[in-house]
CSV table of C-alpha atoms and ligand atoms in Angstrom, one decimal:
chain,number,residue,atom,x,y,z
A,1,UNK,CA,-3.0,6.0,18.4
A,2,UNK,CA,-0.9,8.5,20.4
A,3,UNK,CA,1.8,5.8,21.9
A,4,UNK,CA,3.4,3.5,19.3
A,5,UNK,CA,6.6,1.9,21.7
A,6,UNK,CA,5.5,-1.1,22.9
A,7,UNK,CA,3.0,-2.1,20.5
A,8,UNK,CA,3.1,-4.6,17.4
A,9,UNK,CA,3.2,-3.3,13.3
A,10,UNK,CA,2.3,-5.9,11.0
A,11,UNK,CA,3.7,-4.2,7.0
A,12,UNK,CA,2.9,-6.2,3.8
A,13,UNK,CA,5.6,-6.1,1.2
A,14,UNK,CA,8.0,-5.4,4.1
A,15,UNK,CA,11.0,-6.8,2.2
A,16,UNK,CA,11.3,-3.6,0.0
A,17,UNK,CA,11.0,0.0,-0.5
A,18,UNK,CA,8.1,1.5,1.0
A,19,UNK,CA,7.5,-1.3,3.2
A,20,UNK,CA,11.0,-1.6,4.8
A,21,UNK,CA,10.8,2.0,5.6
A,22,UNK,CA,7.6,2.0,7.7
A,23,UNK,CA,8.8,-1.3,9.0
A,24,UNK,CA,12.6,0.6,9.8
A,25,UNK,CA,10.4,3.7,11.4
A,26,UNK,CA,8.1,1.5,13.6
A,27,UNK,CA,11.3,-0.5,15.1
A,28,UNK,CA,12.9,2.9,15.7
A,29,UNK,CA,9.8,4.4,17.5
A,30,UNK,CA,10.1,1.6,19.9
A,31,UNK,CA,7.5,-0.9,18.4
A,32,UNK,CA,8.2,-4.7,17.5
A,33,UNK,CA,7.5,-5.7,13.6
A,34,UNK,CA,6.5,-8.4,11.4
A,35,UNK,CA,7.8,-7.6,7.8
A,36,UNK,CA,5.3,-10.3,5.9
A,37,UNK,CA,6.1,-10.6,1.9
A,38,UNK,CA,6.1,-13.0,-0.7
A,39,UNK,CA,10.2,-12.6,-1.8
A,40,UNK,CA,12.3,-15.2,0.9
A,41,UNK,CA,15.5,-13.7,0.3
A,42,UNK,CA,14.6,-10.0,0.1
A,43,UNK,CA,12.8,-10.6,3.5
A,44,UNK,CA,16.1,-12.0,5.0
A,45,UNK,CA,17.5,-9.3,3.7
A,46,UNK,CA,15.1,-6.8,5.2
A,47,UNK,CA,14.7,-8.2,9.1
A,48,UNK,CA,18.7,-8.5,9.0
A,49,UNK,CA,19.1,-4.9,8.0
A,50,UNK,CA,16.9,-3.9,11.0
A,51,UNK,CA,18.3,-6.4,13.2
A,52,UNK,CA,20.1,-3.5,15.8
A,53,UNK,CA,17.3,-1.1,14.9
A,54,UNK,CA,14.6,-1.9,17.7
A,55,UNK,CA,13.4,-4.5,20.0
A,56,UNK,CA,11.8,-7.5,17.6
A,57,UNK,CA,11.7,-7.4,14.1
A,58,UNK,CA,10.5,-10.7,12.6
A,59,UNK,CA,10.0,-11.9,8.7
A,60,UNK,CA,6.9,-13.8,7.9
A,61,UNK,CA,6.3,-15.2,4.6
A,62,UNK,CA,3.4,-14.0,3.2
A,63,UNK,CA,1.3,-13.9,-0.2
A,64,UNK,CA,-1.2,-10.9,0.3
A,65,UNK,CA,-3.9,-12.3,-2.9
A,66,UNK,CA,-4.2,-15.9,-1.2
A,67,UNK,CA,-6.2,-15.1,2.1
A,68,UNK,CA,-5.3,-18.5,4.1
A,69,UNK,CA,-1.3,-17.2,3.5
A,70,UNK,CA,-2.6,-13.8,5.2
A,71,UNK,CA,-4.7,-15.6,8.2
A,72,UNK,CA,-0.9,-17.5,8.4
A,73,UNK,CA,0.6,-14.5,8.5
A,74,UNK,CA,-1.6,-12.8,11.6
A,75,UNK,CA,-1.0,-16.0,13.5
A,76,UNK,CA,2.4,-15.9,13.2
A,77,UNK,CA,2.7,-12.2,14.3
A,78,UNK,CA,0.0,-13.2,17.4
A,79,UNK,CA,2.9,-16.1,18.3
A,80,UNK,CA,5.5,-13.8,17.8
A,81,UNK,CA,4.4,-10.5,20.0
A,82,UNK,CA,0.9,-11.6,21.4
A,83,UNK,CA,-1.1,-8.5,19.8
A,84,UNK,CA,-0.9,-6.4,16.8
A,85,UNK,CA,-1.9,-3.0,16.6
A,86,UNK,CA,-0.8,-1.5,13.7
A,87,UNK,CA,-1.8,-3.1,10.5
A,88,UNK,CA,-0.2,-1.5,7.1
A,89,UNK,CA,-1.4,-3.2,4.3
A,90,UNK,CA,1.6,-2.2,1.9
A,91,UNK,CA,2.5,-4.7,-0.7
A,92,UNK,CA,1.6,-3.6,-4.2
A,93,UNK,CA,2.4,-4.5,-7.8
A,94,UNK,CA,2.6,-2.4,-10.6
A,95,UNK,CA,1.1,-4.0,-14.1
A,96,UNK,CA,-0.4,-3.0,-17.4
A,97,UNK,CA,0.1,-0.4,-20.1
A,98,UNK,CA,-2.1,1.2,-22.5
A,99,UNK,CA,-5.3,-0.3,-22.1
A,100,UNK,CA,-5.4,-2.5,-25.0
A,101,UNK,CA,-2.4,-4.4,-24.4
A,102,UNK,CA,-3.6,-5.7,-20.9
A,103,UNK,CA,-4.0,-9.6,-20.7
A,104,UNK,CA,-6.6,-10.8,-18.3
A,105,UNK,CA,-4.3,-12.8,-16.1
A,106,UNK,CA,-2.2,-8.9,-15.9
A,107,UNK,CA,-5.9,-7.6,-14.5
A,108,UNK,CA,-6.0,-10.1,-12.3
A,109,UNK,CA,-2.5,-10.1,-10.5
A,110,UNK,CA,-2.5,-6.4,-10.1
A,111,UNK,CA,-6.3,-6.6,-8.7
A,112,UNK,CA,-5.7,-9.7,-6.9
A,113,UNK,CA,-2.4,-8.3,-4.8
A,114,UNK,CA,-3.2,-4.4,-5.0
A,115,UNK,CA,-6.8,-4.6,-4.1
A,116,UNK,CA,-7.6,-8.0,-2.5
A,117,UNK,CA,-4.5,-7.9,-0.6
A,118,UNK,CA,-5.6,-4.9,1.4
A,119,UNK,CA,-8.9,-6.1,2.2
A,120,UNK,CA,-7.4,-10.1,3.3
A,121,UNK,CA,-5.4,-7.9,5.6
A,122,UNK,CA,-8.5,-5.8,6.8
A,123,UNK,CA,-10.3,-9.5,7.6
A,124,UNK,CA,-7.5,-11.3,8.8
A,125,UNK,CA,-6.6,-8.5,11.4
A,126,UNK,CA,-9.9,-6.3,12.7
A,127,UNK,CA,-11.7,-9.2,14.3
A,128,UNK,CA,-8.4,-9.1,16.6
A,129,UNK,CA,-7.8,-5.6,16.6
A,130,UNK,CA,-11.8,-5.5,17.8
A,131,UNK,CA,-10.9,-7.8,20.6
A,132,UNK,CA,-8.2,-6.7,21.9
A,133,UNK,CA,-9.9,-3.5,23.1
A,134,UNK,CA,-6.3,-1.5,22.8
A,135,UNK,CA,-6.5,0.7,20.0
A,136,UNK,CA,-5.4,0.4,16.8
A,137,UNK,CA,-4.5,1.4,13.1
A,138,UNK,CA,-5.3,0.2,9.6
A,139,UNK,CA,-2.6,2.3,7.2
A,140,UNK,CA,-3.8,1.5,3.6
A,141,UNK,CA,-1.4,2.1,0.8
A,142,UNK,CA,-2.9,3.7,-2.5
A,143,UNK,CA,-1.3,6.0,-4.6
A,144,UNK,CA,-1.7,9.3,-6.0
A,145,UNK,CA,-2.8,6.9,-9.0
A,146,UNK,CA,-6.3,6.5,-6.3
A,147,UNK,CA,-7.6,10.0,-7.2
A,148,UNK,CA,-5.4,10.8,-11.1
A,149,UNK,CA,-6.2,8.3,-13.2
A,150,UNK,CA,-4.3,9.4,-16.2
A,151,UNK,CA,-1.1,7.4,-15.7
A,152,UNK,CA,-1.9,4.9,-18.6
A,153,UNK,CA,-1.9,1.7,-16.0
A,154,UNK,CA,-5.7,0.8,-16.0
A,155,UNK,CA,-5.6,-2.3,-13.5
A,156,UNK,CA,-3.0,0.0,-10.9
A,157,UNK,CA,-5.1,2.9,-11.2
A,158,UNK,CA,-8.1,1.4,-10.8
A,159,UNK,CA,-7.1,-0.9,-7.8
A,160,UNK,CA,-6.0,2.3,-6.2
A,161,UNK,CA,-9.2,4.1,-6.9
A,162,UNK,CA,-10.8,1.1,-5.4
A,163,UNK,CA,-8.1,1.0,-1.9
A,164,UNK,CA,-9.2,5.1,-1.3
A,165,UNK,CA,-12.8,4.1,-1.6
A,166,UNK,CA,-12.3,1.1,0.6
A,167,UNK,CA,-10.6,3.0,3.4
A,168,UNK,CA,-12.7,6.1,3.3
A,169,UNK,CA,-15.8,3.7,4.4
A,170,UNK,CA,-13.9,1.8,6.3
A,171,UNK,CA,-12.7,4.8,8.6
A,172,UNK,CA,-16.1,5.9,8.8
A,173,UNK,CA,-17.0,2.4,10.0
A,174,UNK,CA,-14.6,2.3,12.3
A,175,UNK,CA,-14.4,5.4,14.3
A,176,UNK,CA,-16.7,4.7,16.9
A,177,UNK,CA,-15.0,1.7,18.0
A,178,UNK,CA,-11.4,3.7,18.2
A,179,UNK,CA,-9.8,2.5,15.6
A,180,UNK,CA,-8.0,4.4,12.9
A,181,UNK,CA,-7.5,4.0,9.4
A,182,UNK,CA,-5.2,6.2,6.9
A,183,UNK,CA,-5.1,5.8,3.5
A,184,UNK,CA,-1.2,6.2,2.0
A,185,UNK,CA,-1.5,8.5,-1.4
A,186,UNK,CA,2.1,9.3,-2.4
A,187,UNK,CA,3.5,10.0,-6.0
A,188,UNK,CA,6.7,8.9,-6.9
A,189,UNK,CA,8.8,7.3,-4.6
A,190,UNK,CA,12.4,5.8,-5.0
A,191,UNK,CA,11.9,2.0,-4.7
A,192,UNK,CA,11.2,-1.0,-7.2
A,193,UNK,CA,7.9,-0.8,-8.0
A,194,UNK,CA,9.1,-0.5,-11.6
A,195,UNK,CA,10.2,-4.0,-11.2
A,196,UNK,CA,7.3,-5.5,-10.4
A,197,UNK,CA,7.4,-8.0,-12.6
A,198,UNK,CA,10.2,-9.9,-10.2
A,199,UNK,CA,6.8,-10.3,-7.8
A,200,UNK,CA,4.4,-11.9,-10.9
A,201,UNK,CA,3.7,-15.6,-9.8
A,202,UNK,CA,3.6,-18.0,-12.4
A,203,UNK,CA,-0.4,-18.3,-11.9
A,204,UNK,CA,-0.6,-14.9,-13.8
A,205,UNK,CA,1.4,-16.0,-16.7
A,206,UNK,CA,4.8,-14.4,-17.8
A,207,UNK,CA,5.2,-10.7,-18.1
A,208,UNK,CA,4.9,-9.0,-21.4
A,209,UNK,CA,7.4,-6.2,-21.3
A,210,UNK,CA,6.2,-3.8,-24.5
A,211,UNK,CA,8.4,-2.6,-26.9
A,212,UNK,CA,10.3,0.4,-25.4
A,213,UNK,CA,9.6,2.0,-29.5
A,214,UNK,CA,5.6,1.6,-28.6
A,215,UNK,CA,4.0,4.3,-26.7
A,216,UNK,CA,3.1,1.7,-23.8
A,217,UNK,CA,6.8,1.3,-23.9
A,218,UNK,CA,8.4,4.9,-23.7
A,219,UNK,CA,5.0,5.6,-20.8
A,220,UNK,CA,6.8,2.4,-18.9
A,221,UNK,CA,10.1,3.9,-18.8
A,222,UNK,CA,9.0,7.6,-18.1
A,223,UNK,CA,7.5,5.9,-14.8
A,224,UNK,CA,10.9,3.8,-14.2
A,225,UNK,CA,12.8,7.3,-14.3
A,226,UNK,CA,10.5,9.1,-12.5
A,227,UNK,CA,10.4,6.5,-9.5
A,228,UNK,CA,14.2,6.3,-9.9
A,229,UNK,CA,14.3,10.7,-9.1
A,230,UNK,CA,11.3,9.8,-6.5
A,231,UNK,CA,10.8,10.8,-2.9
A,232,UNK,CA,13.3,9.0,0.0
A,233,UNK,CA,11.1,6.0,1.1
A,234,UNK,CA,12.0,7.1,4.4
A,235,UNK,CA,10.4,10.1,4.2
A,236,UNK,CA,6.9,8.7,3.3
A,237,UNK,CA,7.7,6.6,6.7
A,238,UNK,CA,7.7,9.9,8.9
A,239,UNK,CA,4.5,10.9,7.6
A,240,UNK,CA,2.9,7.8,7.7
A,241,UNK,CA,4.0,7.5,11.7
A,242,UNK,CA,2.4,11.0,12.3
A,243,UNK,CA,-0.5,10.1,10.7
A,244,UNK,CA,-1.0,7.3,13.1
A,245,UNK,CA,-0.4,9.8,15.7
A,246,UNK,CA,-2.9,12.1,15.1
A,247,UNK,CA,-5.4,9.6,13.6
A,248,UNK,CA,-5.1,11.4,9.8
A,249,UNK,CA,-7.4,10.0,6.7
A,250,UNK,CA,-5.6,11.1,3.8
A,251,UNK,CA,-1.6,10.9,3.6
A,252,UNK,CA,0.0,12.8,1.3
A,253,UNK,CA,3.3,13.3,0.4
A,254,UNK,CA,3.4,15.0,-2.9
A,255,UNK,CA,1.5,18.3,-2.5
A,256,UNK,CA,3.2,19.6,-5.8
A,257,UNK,CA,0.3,17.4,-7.7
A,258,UNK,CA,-2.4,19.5,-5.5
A,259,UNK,CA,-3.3,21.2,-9.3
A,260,UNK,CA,-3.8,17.7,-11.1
A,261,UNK,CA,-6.1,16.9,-8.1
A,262,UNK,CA,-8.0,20.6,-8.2
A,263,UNK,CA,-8.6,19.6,-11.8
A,264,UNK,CA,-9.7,16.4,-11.3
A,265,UNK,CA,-12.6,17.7,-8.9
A,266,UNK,CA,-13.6,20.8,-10.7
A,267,UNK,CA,-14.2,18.9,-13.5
A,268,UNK,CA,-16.6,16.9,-11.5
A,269,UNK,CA,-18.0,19.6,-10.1
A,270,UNK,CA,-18.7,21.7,-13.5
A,271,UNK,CA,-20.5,18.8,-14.4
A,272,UNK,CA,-22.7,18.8,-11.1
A,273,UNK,CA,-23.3,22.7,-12.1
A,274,UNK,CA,-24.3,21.9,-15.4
A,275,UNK,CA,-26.9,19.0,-14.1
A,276,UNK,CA,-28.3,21.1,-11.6
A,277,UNK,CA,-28.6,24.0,-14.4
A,278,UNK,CA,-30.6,21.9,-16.3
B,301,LIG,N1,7.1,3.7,-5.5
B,301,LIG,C1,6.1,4.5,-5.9
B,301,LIG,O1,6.4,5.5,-6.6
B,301,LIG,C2,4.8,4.4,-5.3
B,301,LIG,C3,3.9,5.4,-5.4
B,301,LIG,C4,2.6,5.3,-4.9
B,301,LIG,C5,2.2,4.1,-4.3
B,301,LIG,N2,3.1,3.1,-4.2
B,301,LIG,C6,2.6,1.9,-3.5
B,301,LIG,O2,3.5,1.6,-2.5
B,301,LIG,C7,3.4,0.2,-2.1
B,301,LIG,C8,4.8,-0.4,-1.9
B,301,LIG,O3,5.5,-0.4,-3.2
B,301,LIG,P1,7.0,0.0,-3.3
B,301,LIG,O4,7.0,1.2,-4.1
B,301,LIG,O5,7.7,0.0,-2.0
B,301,LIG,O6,7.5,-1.1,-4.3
B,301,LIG,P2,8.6,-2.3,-4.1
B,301,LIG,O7,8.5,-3.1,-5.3
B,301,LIG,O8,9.9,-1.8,-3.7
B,301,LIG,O9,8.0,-3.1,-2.8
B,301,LIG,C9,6.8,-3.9,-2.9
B,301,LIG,C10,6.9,-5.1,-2.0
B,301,LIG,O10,5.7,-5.8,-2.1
B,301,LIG,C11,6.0,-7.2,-2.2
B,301,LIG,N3,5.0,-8.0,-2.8
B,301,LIG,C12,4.6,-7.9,-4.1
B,301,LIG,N4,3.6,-8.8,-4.3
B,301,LIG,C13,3.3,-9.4,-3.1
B,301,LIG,C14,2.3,-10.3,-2.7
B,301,LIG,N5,1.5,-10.9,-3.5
B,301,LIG,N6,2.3,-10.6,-1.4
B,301,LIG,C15,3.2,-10.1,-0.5
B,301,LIG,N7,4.2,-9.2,-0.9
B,301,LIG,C16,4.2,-8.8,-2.2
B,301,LIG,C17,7.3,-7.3,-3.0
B,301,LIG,O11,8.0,-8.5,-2.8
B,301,LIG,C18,8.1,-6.1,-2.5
B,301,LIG,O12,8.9,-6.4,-1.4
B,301,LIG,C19,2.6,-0.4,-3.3
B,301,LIG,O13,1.3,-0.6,-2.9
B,301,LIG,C20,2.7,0.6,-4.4
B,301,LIG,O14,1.6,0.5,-5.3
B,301,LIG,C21,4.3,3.2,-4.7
């Protein structure tokens, strides 16, 4: 989608860090934007600090594992701005630790919001996006967790696995009708995904923060440093906008972990050699 001014962004977990970027970058480029997410105060927060930054900016309360609160959402933004055009299906949770120490109910929440969340969005907004007839864009955030799976956090890295499949077949799906989708693979980035736990309803049961002595522990706050020295949220906005532009799959923004991926795949593809040896 070449031209962006003038059309509609709907981000999920707008209120915050990754999400308030894109939802800052589409405001500057001339679009209006719904910031939907499930924190009240943080979205106040977020549509105020945009509030001189483009030409509508509106907060809709939103929580991406409940699909009726996503259908709200889309009707909301159709009341607001008439279409929608872009569709970033943002929000994300963080959850887990080695793999033995993972309740159910943590599966759940980070599946349910991580995973289910993207594909509410997907159903909520193509059937409009379809009829419409004026372009459009799904952006899809996984993770560099959606290809490296050795990060410790089964549910994340598996729901992220699970959002790169998703988007890959849905792009391929989608092409012929015109619209684009982009999967969103960073590494670290500087935002509170560490504290995800401030976004665990009480449907999922409390948090159970592991002993910083236990391994699960020291791995938890390795990743709260490393987020903390991540990229500049904003920067994973610029890429994200061209990738829109020039209707891109992939998105990455950390090509310093192109060896972890090269590893990744040649170790798939010794063990293809050695099957077609035999
Ligand atoms: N920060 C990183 O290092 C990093 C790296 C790779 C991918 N990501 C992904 O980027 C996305 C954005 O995360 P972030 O890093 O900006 O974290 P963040 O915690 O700063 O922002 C996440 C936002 O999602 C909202 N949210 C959480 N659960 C929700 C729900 N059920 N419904 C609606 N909104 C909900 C939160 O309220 C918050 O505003 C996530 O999908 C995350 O997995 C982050």
């Amino acid at each position: 989608m070449r031209e962006l001014a003038g059309k509609t962004a709907f981000v999920t977990g707008g209120a915050s860090g990754i999400g308030l970027a894109l939802g800052r970058a589409f405001a500057e480029a001339g679009m209006n934007v719904v910031l939907a997410d499930l924190k009240a105060e943080a979205l106040a927060a977020a549509v105020e600090s945009l509030r001189d930054v483009g030409p509508g900016v509106r907060g809709v309360a939103c929580d991406v594992a409940d699909p009726a609160s996503v259908e709200r959402a889309a009707a909301a933004s159709y009341e607001a701005f008439g279409k929608v055009h872009v569709v970033c299906n943002n929000a994300g949770v963080g959850g887990g630790s080695g793999i033995d120490n993972i309740s159910i109910d943590t599966w759940r929440w980070v599946l349910d919001v991580n995973l289910m969340g993207v594909l509410h969005g997907i159903r909520a907004f193509l059937p409009h996006i379809r009829a419409h007839g004026e372009g459009g864009h799904i952006v899809n955030t996984a993770s560099m967790a959606g290809f490296l799976s050795g990060f410790g956090f089964s549910p994340y890295t598996a729901s992220k696995f699970a959002v790169v499949a998703m988007s890959e077949g849905l792009a391929t799906e989608l092409k012929p009708l015109g619209i684009g989708v982009s999967v969103l693979c960073p590494g670290f980035v500087r935002t509170r995904i560490a504290e995800s736990g401030r976004n665990r309803p009480a449907r999922y049961g409390p948090t159970r923060t592991p002993d910083p002595a236990s391994p699960a522990g020291a791995l938890a706050a390795q990743i709260a440093e490393l987020v903390q020295s991540g990229l500049d949220p904003a920067a994973v906005a610029v890429r994200v906008l061209a990738a829109i532009r020039e209707d891109e799959l992939y998105v990455f923004t950390h090509p310093e972990m192109r060896a972890e991926v090269e590893r990744r795949f040649s170790g798939i593809l010794a063990a293809m050699d050695k099957a077609a040896a035999r």
